[in-house]
PDB file of C-alpha atoms and ligand atoms in Angstrom:
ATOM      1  CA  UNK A  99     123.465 115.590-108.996  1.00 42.00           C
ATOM      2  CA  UNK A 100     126.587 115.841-111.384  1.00 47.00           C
ATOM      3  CA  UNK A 101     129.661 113.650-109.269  1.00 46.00           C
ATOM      4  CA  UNK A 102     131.556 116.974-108.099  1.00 61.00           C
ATOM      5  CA  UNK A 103     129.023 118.452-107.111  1.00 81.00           C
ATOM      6  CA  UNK A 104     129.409 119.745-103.466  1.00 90.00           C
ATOM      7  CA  UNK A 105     128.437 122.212-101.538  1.00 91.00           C
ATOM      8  CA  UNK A 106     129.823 123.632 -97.872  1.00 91.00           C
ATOM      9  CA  UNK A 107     128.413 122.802 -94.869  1.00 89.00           C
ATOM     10  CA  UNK A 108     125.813 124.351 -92.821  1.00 88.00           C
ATOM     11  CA  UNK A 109     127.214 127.382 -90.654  1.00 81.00           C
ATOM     12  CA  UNK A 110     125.657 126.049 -87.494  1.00 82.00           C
ATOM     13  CA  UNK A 111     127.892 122.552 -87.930  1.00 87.00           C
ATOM     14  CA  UNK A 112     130.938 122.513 -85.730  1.00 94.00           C
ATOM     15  CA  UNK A 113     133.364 120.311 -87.524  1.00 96.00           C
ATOM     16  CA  UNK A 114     136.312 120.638 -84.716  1.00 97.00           C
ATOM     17  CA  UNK A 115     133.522 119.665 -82.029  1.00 97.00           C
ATOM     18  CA  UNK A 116     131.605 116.749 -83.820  1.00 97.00           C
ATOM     19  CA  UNK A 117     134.270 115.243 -84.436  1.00 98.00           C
ATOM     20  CA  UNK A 118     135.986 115.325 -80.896  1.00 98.00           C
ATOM     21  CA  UNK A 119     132.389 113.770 -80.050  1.00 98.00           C
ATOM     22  CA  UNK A 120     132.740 111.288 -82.148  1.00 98.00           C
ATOM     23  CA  UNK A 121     136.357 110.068 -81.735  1.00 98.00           C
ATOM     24  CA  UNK A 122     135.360 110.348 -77.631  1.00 98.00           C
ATOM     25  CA  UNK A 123     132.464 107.824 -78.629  1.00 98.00           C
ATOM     26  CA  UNK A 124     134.262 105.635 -80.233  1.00 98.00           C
ATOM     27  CA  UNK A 125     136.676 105.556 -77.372  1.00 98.00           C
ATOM     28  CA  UNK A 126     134.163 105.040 -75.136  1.00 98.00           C
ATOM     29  CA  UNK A 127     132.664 101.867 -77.024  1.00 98.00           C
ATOM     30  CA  UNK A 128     136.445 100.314 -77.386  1.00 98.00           C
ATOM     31  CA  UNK A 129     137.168 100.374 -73.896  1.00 98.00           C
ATOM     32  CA  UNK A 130     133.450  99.162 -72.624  1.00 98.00           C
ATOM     33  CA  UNK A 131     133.970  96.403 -75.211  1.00 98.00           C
ATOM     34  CA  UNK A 132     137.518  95.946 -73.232  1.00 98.00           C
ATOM     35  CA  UNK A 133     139.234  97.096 -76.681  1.00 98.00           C
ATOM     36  CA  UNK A 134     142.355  99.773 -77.205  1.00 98.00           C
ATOM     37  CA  UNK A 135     140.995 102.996 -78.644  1.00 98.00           C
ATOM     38  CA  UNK A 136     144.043 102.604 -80.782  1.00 98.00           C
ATOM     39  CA  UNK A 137     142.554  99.740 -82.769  1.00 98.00           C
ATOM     40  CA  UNK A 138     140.008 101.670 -84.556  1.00 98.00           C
ATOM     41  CA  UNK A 139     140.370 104.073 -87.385  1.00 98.00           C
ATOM     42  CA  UNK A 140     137.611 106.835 -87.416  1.00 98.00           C
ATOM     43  CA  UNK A 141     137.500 107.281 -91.612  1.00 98.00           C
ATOM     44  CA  UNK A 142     135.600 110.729 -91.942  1.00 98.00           C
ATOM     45  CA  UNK A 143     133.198 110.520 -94.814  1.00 98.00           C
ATOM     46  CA  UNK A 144     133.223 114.000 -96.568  1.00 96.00           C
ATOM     47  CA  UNK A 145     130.899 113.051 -99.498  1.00 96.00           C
ATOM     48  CA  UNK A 146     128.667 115.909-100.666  1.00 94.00           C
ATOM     49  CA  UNK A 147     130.633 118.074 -98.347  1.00 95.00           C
ATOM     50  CA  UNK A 148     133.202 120.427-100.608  1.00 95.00           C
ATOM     51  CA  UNK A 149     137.071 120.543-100.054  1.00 96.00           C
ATOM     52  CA  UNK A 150     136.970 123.668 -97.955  1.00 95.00           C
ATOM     53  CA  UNK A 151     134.455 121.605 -95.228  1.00 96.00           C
ATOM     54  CA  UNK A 152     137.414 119.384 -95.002  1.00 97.00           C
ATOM     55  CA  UNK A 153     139.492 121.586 -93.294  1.00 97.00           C
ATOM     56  CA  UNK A 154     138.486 121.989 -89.828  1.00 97.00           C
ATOM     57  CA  UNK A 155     138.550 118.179 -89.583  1.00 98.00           C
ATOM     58  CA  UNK A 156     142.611 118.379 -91.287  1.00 98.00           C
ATOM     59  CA  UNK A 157     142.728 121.494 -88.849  1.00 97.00           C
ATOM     60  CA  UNK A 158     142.219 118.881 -85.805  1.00 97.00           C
ATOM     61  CA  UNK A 159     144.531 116.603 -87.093  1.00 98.00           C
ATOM     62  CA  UNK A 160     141.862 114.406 -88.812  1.00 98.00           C
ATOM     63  CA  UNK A 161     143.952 112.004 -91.575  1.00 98.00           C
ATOM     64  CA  UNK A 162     141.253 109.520 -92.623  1.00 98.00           C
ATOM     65  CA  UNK A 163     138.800 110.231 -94.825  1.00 98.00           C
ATOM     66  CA  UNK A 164     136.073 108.473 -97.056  1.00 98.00           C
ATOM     67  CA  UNK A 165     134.489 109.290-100.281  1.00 98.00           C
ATOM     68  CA  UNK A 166     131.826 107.425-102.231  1.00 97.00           C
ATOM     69  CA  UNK A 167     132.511 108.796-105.567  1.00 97.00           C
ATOM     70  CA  UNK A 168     135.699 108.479-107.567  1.00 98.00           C
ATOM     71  CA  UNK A 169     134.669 111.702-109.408  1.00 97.00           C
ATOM     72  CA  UNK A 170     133.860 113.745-106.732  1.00 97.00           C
ATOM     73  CA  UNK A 171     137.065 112.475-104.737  1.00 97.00           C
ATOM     74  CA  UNK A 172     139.332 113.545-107.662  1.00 97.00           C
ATOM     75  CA  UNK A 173     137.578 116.969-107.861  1.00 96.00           C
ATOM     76  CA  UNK A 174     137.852 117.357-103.931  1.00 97.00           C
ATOM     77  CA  UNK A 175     141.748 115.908-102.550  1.00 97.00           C
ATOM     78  CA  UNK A 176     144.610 116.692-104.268  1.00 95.00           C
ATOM     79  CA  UNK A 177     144.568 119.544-103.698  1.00 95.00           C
ATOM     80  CA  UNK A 178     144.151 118.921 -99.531  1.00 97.00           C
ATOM     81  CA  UNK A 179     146.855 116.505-100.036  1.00 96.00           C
ATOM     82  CA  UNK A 180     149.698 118.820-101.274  1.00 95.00           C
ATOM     83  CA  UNK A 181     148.860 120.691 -97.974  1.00 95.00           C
ATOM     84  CA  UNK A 182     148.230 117.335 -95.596  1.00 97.00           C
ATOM     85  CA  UNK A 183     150.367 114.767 -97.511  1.00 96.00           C
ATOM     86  CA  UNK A 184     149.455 112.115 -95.249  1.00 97.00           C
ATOM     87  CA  UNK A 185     146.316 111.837 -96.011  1.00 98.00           C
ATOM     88  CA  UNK A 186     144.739 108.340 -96.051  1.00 98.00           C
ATOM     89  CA  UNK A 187     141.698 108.028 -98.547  1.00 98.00           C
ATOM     90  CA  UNK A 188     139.188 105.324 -98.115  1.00 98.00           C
ATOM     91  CA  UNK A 189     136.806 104.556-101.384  1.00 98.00           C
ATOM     92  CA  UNK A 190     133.365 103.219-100.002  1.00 98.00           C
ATOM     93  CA  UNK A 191     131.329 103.391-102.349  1.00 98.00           C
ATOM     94  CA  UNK A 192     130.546 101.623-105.724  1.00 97.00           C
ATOM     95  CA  UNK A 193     133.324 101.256-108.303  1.00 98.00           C
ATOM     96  CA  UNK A 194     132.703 100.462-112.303  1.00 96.00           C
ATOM     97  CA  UNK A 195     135.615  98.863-113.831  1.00 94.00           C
ATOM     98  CA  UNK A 196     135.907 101.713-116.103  1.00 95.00           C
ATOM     99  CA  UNK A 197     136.713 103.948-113.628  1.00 98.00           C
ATOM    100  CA  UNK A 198     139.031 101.255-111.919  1.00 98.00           C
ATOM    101  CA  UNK A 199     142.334 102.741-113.204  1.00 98.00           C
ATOM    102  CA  UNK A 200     141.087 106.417-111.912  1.00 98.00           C
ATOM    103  CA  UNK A 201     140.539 104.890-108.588  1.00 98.00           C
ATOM    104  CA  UNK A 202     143.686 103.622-107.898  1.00 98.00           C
ATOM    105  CA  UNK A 203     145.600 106.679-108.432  1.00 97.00           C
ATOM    106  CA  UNK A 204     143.161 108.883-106.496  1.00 97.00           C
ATOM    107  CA  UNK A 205     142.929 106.157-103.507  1.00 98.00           C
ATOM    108  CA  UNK A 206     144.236 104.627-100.820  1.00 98.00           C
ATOM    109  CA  UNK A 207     142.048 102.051-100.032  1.00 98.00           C
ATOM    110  CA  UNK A 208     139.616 100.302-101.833  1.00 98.00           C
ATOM    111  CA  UNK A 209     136.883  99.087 -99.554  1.00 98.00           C
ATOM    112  CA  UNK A 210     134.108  97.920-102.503  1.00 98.00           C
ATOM    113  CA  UNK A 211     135.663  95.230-104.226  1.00 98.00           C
ATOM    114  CA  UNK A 212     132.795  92.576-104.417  1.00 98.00           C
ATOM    115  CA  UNK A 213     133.076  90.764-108.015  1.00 98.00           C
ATOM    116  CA  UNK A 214     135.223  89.103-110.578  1.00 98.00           C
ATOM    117  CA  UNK A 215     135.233  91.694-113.169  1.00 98.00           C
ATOM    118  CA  UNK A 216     136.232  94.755-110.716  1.00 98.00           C
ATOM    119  CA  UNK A 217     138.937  92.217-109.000  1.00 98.00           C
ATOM    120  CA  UNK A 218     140.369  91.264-112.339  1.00 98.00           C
ATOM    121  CA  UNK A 219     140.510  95.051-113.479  1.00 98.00           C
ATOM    122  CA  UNK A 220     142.119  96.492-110.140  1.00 98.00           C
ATOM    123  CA  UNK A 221     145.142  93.068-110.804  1.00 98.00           C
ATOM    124  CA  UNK A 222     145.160  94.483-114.146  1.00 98.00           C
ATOM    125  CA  UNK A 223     146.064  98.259-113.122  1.00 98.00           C
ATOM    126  CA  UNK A 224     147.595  97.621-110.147  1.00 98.00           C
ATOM    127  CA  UNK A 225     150.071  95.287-111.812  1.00 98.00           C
ATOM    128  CA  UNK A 226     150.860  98.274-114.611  1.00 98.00           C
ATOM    129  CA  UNK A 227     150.941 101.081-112.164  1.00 98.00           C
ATOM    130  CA  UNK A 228     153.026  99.467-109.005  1.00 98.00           C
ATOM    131  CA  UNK A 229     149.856 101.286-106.998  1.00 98.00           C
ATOM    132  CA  UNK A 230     148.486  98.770-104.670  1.00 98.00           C
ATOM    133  CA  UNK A 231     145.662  99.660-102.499  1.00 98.00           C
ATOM    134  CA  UNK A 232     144.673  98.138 -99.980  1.00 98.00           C
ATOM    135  CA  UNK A 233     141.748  96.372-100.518  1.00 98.00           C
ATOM    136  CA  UNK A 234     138.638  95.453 -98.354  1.00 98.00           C
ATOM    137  CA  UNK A 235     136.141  92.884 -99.875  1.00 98.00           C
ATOM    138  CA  UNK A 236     132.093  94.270 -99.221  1.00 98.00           C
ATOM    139  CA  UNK A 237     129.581  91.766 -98.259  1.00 98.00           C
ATOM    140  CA  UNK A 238     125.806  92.331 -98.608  1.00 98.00           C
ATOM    141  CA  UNK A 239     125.489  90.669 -95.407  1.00 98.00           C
ATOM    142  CA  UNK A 240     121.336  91.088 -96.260  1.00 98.00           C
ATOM    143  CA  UNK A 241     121.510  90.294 -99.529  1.00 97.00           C
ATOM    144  CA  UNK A 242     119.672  93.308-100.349  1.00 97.00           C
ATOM    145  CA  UNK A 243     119.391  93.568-104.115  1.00 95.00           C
ATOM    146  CA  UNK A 244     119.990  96.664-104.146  1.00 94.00           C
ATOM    147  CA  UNK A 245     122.988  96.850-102.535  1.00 95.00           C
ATOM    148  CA  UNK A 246     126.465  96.032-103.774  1.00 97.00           C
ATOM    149  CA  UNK A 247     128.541  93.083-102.272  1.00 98.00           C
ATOM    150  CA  UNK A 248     129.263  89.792-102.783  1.00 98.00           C
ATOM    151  CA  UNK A 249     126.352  87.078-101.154  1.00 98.00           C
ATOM    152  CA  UNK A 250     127.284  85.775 -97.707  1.00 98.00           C
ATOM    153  CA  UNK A 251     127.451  82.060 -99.003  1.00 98.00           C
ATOM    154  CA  UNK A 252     129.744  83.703-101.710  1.00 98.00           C
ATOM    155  CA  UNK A 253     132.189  85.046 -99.861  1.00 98.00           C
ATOM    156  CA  UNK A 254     134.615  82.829 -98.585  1.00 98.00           C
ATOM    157  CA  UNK A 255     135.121  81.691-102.570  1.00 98.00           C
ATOM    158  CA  UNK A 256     135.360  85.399-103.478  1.00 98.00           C
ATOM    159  CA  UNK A 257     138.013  86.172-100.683  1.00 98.00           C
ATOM    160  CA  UNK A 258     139.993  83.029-101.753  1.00 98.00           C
ATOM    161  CA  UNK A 259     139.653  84.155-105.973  1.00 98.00           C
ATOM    162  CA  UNK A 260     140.972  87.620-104.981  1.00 98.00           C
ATOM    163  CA  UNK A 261     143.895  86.625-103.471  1.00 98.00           C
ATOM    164  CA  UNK A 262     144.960  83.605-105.177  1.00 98.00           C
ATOM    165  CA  UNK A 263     144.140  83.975-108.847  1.00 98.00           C
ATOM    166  CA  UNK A 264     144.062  88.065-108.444  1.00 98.00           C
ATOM    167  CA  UNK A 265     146.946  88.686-105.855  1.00 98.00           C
ATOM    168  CA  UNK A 266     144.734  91.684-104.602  1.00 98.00           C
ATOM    169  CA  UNK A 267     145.820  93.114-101.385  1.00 98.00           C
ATOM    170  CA  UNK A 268     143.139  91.812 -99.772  1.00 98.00           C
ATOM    171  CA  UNK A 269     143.159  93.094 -95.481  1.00 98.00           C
ATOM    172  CA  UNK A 270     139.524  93.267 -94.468  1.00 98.00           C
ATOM    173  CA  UNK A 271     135.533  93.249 -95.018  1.00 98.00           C
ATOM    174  CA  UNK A 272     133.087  95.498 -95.057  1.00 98.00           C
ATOM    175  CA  UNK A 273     129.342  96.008 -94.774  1.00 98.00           C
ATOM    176  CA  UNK A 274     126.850  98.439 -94.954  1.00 98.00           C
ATOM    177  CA  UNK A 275     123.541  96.252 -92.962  1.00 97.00           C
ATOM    178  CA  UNK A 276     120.007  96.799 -94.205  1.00 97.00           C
ATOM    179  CA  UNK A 277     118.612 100.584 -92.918  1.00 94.00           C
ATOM    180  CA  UNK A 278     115.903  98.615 -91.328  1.00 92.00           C
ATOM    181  CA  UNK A 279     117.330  95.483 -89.157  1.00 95.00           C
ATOM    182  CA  UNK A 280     119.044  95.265 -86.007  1.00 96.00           C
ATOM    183  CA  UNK A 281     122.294  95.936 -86.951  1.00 98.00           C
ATOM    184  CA  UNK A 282     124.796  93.872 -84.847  1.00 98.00           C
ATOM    185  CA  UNK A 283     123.522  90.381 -86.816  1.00 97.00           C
ATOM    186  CA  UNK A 284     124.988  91.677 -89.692  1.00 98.00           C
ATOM    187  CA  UNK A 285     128.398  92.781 -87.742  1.00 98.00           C
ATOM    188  CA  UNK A 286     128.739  89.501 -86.622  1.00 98.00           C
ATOM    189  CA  UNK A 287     128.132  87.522 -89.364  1.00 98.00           C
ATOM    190  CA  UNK A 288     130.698  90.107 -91.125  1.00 98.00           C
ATOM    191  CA  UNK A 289     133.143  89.271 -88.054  1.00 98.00           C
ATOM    192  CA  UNK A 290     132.625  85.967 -88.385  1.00 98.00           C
ATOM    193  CA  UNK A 291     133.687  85.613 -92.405  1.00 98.00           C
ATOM    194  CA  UNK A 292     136.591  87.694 -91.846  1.00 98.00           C
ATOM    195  CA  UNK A 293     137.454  85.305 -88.617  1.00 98.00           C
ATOM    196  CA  UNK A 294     137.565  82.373 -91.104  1.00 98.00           C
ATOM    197  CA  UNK A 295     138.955  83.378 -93.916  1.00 98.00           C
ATOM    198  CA  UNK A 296     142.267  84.846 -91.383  1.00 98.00           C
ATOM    199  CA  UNK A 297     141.066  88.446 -91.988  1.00 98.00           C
ATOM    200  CA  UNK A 298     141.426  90.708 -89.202  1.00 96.00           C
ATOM    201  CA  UNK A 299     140.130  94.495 -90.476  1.00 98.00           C
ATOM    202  CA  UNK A 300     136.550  94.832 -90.030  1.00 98.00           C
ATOM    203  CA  UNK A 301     135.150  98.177 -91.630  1.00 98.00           C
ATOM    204  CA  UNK A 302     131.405  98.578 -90.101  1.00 98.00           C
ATOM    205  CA  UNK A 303     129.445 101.084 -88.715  1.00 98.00           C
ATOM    206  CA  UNK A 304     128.279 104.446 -89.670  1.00 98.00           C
ATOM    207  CA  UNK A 305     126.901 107.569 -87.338  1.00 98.00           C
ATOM    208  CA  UNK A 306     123.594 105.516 -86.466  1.00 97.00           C
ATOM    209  CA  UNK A 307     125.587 102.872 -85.333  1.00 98.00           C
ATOM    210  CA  UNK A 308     128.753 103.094 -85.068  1.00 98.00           C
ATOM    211  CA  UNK A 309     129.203 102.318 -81.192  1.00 98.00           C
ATOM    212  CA  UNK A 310     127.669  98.870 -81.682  1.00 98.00           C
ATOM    213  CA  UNK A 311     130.245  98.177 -84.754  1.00 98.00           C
ATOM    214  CA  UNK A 312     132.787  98.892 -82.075  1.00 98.00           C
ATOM    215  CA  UNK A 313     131.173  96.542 -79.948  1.00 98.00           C
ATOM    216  CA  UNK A 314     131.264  93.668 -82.560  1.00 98.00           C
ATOM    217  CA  UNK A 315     135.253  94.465 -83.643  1.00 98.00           C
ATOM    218  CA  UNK A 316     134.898  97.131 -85.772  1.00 98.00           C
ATOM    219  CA  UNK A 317     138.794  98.350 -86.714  1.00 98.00           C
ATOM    220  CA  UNK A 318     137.121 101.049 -88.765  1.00 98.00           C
ATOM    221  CA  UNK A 319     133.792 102.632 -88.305  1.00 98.00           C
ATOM    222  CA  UNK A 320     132.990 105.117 -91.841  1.00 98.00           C
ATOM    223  CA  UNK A 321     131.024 108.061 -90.214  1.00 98.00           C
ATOM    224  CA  UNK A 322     129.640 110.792 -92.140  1.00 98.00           C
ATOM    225  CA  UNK A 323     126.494 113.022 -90.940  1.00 97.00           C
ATOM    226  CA  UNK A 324     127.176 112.985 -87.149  1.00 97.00           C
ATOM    227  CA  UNK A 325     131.062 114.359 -88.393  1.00 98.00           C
ATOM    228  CA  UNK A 326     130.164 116.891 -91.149  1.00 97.00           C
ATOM    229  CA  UNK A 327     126.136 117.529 -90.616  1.00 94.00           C
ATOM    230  CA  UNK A 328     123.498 116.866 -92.428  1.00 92.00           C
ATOM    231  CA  UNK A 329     123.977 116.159 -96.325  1.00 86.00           C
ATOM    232  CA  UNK A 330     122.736 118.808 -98.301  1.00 69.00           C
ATOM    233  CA  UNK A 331     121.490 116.174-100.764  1.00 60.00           C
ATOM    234  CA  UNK A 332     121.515 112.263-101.157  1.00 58.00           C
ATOM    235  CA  UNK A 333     124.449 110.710-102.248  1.00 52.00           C
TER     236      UNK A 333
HETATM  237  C1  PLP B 191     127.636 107.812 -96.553  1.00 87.10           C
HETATM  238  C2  PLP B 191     128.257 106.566 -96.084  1.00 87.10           C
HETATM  239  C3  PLP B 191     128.684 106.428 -94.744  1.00 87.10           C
HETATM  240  C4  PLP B 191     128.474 107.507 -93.696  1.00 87.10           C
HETATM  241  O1  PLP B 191     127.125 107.595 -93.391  1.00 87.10           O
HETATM  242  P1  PLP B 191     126.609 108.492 -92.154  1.00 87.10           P
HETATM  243  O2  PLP B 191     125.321 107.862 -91.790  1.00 87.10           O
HETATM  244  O3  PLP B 191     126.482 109.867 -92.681  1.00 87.10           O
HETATM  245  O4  PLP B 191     127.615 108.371 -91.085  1.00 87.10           O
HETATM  246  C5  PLP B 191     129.283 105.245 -94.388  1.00 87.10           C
HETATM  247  N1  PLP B 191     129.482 104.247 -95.271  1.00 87.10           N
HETATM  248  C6  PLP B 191     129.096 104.341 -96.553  1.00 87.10           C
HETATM  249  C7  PLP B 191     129.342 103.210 -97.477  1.00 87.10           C
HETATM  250  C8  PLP B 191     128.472 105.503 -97.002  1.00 87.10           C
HETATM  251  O5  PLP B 191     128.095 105.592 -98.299  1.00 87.10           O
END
């Protein structure tokens, strides 16, 4: 698929109601881990999804939102944003340096920062631009090779290069755990590098899981499919 391409979603998907669902869950897992609801931001991931799906979720009063593209999210919200200015945009998925410059002027926070050369490049146009996302380090908590994210064993070295030697706005971690393992190993282990390195936003969980993220300190849970439906293709 070409970046912008989207496509709406299905008829039978009721944006409004999936996502009171969702935010009710959510609620529901803060205060049975003894948390305030308040502590976690729901980011709505509207990858795949076009600009017009966004709207019922805008329409609720919906303000976070994630894309995984920098293409696709340049294509898709500024346009929403002239209409809902307050719009907070979450990048979560992979960024190339050359699109580094692109990505700071389209978001809001940059959750994917996980090497030397990106880190470097964001300094680099952050420090020309005055633009300073907020930035959340990813760790491949399995050390999946396929996955982006900086090792486990790396991380606390990482954490400490961005923000001394890159002066990167560095506020929190983030993880996507291997499709196949028990998930809340890999939310702790995040927790507990963000715990030692004096970082306190956690960004984990997705619409599988997102209730046990909450469980584990999740301050934002990135939830897609159970918001917006089924995607029409894989992204
Ligand atoms: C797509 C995506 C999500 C949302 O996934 P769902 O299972 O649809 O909730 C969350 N995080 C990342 C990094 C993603 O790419």
């Amino acid at each position: 698929m070409t970046p912008s391409d989207t496509a709406p979603h299905s008829a039978d998907t009721d944006i409004a109601a999936n996502l009171a669902e969702v935010q009710a869950k959510v609620a529901d897992a803060a205060r049975n881990a003894s948390r305030d609801p308040a502590d976690i931001t729901l980011i709505a991931v509207g990858k795949t999804f076009d600009a017009a799906s966004m709207v019922p979720a805008l329409s609720a009063g919906q303000r976070v939102f994630g894309e995984n593209r920098v293409q696709e999210a340049e294509d898709k919200w500024p346009a929403l944003r002239d209409q809902f200015p307050d719009i907070c945009l979450h990048l979560i998925g992979p960024l190339q340096s050359n699109k580094v410059r692109k990505a700071v002027e389209v978001f809001d926070v940059i959750e994917t920062v996980d090497r030397p050369k990106l880190a470097r490049a964001l300094a680099k146009v952050m420090t020309e631009t005055g633009r300073r996302p907020d930035c959340f380090i990813q760790v491949n908590t399995g050390a999946e090779d396929q996955k982006a994210g900086v090792l486990p064993e790396d991380a606390d070295a990482f954490i400490a290069q961005c923000r001394d030697d890159f002066a990167l706005p560095v506020v929190g971690l983030m993880c996507i755990p291997p499709v196949d393992e028990e998930p809340s190993l890999h939310f702790q282990l995040l927790a507990e590098i963000a715990r030692r390195n004096g970082l306190d936003q956690l960004s984990m969980g997705m619409s599988a899981d997102f209730e046990i993220a909450v469980a584990f300190g999740a301050t934002h849970v990135r939830v897609g499919s159970a918001i917006f439906g089924t995607r029409p293709k894989p992204a």
